[in-house]
Amino acid sequence: MTVYESDLPGVGKKHEIELHGGERLVVVTHNTGKREVFRRADEDSDAEKLFELSDGLARTVGTVLEGAYFQPVATENIDTVLGGDALIEWYEVPEGSELAGETIEAADVRQRTGASIIAVDTGDDVTPNPDPGAGVHAGDTVVVIGSREEVDEFHATFIESTDGDDGDGEGDGDDGSGTVLD
């Protein structure tokens, strides 16, 4: 990536950043702090103005682009690790699951797996920290916390071992996502 910088006497500075395919992003920083952002299809084409930002807004956008607020994470298999071995996972409850149509207490989730359900998302409503008497239905998404082994046991007991298991080892309702918090 090449960045070209030039002075604009009486105005400020201009930076042109080469993008893919010969495109260029042009940022004109005025002495007042205002930024104008342009796009050029190639180095010989006319610039098309995209937008204009105040000094403060430009600095905020810059920090967002830089990743100061959020750093993207690879999403192939995201777990949420809370330090140590604590893990949060979420699963869609498939038809045929022992959990479908039961309360958390009746399914004996904690005693059978060691994991706890910390939220139930019905699609219309999310219940954080559900009461043990809360019902869970097929299609609901449950958020589960526990050690890796406990969460794996929850998956094996309530998600993977259902009548609707397709044998792919992934479980029917598991989207394979989760989040690891370190």
Coordinates of C-alpha atoms in Angstrom, one line a residue:
M1 CA 0.0 0.0 0.0
T2 CA 1.3 3.3 -1.0
V3 CA 0.3 6.6 0.6
Y4 CA 1.0 9.8 -1.3
E5 CA 1.1 13.1 0.7
S6 CA 1.0 16.5 -0.7
D7 CA 0.7 20.1 0.7
L8 CA -2.3 22.1 -0.3
P9 CA -1.2 25.7 0.3
G10 CA -3.7 27.7 2.3
V11 CA -5.9 24.6 2.6
G12 CA -4.0 21.8 4.4
K13 CA -2.8 18.4 3.3
K14 CA -3.9 15.7 0.9
H15 CA -3.3 12.0 1.3
E16 CA -4.0 9.5 -1.4
I17 CA -4.1 5.9 -0.4
E18 CA -3.8 3.2 -3.1
L19 CA -6.5 0.6 -2.8
H20 CA -7.0 -2.6 -4.7
G21 CA -7.4 -2.5 -8.5
G22 CA -5.8 0.9 -8.8
E23 CA -8.5 2.8 -6.8
R24 CA -7.4 5.5 -4.6
L25 CA -9.0 6.9 -1.4
V26 CA -8.2 10.6 -1.1
V27 CA -8.4 12.4 2.3
V28 CA -8.1 16.2 2.3
T29 CA -7.4 17.5 5.8
H30 CA -8.2 21.2 6.0
N31 CA -6.3 23.5 8.4
T32 CA -9.6 23.9 10.2
G33 CA -9.7 20.2 11.0
K34 CA -12.4 19.3 8.5
R35 CA -11.8 16.2 6.4
E36 CA -13.1 15.6 3.0
V37 CA -13.0 12.0 1.7
F38 CA -12.9 11.3 -2.1
R39 CA -12.7 8.2 -4.2
R40 CA -10.8 7.9 -7.5
A41 CA -11.4 5.0 -9.8
D42 CA -7.7 5.2 -10.8
E43 CA -4.9 7.8 -10.6
D44 CA -6.0 9.5 -13.8
S45 CA -9.7 9.8 -13.1
D46 CA -11.6 12.6 -11.4
A47 CA -12.2 12.3 -7.7
E48 CA -15.8 11.7 -6.5
K49 CA -16.5 13.2 -3.1
L50 CA -17.9 10.6 -0.7
F51 CA -18.4 12.5 2.5
E52 CA -17.1 15.2 4.8
L53 CA -16.3 15.0 8.5
S54 CA -15.7 17.5 11.3
D55 CA -12.3 17.2 13.1
G56 CA -13.9 15.5 16.2
L57 CA -15.9 13.0 14.1
A58 CA -13.0 12.2 11.9
R59 CA -10.9 11.4 15.0
T60 CA -13.7 9.1 16.3
V61 CA -14.1 7.4 13.0
G62 CA -10.3 7.0 12.8
T63 CA -10.2 5.2 16.1
V64 CA -13.0 2.9 15.1
L65 CA -11.2 2.0 11.8
E66 CA -8.0 1.5 13.7
G67 CA -9.7 -1.1 15.9
A68 CA -9.4 0.8 19.2
Y69 CA -13.0 -0.1 20.1
F70 CA -13.4 -3.5 18.6
Q71 CA -10.9 -5.9 17.2
P72 CA -12.4 -8.4 14.8
V73 CA -12.0 -12.1 15.7
A74 CA -12.0 -15.0 13.4
T75 CA -15.4 -16.5 13.4
E76 CA -14.9 -20.2 12.5
N77 CA -15.4 -21.4 16.0
I78 CA -15.9 -18.6 18.5
D79 CA -16.1 -19.6 22.1
T80 CA -16.4 -17.2 25.0
V81 CA -13.8 -18.1 27.6
L82 CA -14.1 -16.2 30.8
G83 CA -10.6 -16.9 32.1
G84 CA -9.5 -20.2 33.5
D85 CA -11.7 -22.9 31.9
A86 CA -15.0 -21.1 32.1
L87 CA -16.8 -21.0 28.8
I88 CA -20.0 -19.7 27.4
E89 CA -21.7 -21.3 24.4
W90 CA -25.2 -21.0 22.9
Y91 CA -27.2 -23.7 21.3
E92 CA -30.5 -23.8 19.5
V93 CA -32.6 -26.5 21.1
P94 CA -33.5 -29.1 18.5
E95 CA -36.7 -31.0 18.1
G96 CA -36.4 -34.3 20.1
S97 CA -34.0 -32.8 22.7
E98 CA -34.7 -34.0 26.2
L99 CA -34.7 -30.3 27.1
A100 CA -37.5 -29.3 24.6
G101 CA -40.8 -28.9 26.4
E102 CA -39.2 -29.2 29.8
T103 CA -38.2 -26.8 32.5
I104 CA -34.6 -26.3 33.3
E105 CA -35.2 -27.9 36.7
A106 CA -37.1 -30.9 35.3
A107 CA -34.4 -31.6 32.7
D108 CA -31.9 -31.6 35.6
V109 CA -29.5 -29.7 33.5
R110 CA -27.0 -28.7 36.1
Q111 CA -26.9 -32.1 37.9
R112 CA -26.6 -34.0 34.7
T113 CA -24.0 -31.9 32.9
G114 CA -22.5 -29.5 35.5
A115 CA -23.3 -26.6 33.1
S116 CA -25.9 -23.9 33.8
I117 CA -28.3 -22.2 31.5
I118 CA -27.8 -18.4 31.9
A119 CA -30.3 -17.1 29.3
V120 CA -33.1 -18.4 27.0
D121 CA -33.8 -16.6 23.7
T122 CA -37.2 -17.5 22.4
G123 CA -36.8 -15.4 19.3
D124 CA -39.3 -12.9 20.6
D125 CA -37.9 -12.5 24.1
V126 CA -34.6 -13.1 25.9
T127 CA -34.7 -14.1 29.5
P128 CA -31.4 -13.6 31.3
N129 CA -30.8 -15.7 34.4
P130 CA -33.9 -17.8 33.9
D131 CA -35.7 -19.3 36.9
P132 CA -35.2 -23.1 37.2
G133 CA -38.9 -23.4 36.5
A134 CA -38.5 -21.7 33.2
G135 CA -39.6 -23.8 30.2
V136 CA -37.5 -24.4 27.2
H137 CA -38.9 -25.3 23.8
A138 CA -37.5 -26.6 20.5
G139 CA -36.2 -23.7 18.5
D140 CA -35.2 -21.6 21.6
T141 CA -31.6 -20.7 21.9
V142 CA -30.0 -21.3 25.3
V143 CA -26.9 -19.7 26.6
V144 CA -24.8 -22.2 28.7
I145 CA -21.9 -21.6 31.0
G146 CA -19.5 -24.1 32.5
S147 CA -16.1 -25.6 32.1
R148 CA -15.2 -27.0 28.7
E149 CA -16.1 -30.5 29.8
E150 CA -19.4 -29.3 31.3
V151 CA -20.4 -27.5 28.2
D152 CA -19.4 -30.4 26.0
E153 CA -21.5 -32.7 28.3
F154 CA -24.5 -30.3 27.9
H155 CA -24.0 -30.4 24.1
A156 CA -23.8 -34.2 24.1
T157 CA -26.8 -34.6 26.4
F158 CA -29.3 -32.1 25.1
I159 CA -28.2 -31.0 21.7
E160 CA -26.3 -33.8 19.9
S161 CA -28.3 -36.8 21.2
T162 CA -31.7 -36.0 19.8
D163 CA -33.9 -37.9 17.5
G164 CA -33.2 -35.3 14.8
D165 CA -29.4 -35.7 15.0
D166 CA -28.0 -35.9 11.6
G167 CA -24.8 -37.6 12.7
D168 CA -22.5 -34.8 11.7
G169 CA -21.2 -34.6 15.2
E170 CA -22.2 -31.0 15.3
G171 CA -25.7 -31.3 16.7
D172 CA -28.7 -30.1 14.9
G173 CA -29.2 -26.8 16.6
D174 CA -25.6 -25.9 17.2
D175 CA -24.4 -23.2 15.0
G176 CA -20.9 -23.8 16.2
S177 CA -20.6 -20.3 17.5
G178 CA -19.8 -19.2 21.0
T179 CA -17.5 -16.6 22.4
V180 CA -14.3 -16.9 24.3
L181 CA -13.6 -14.1 26.8
D182 CA -10.1 -14.0 28.0

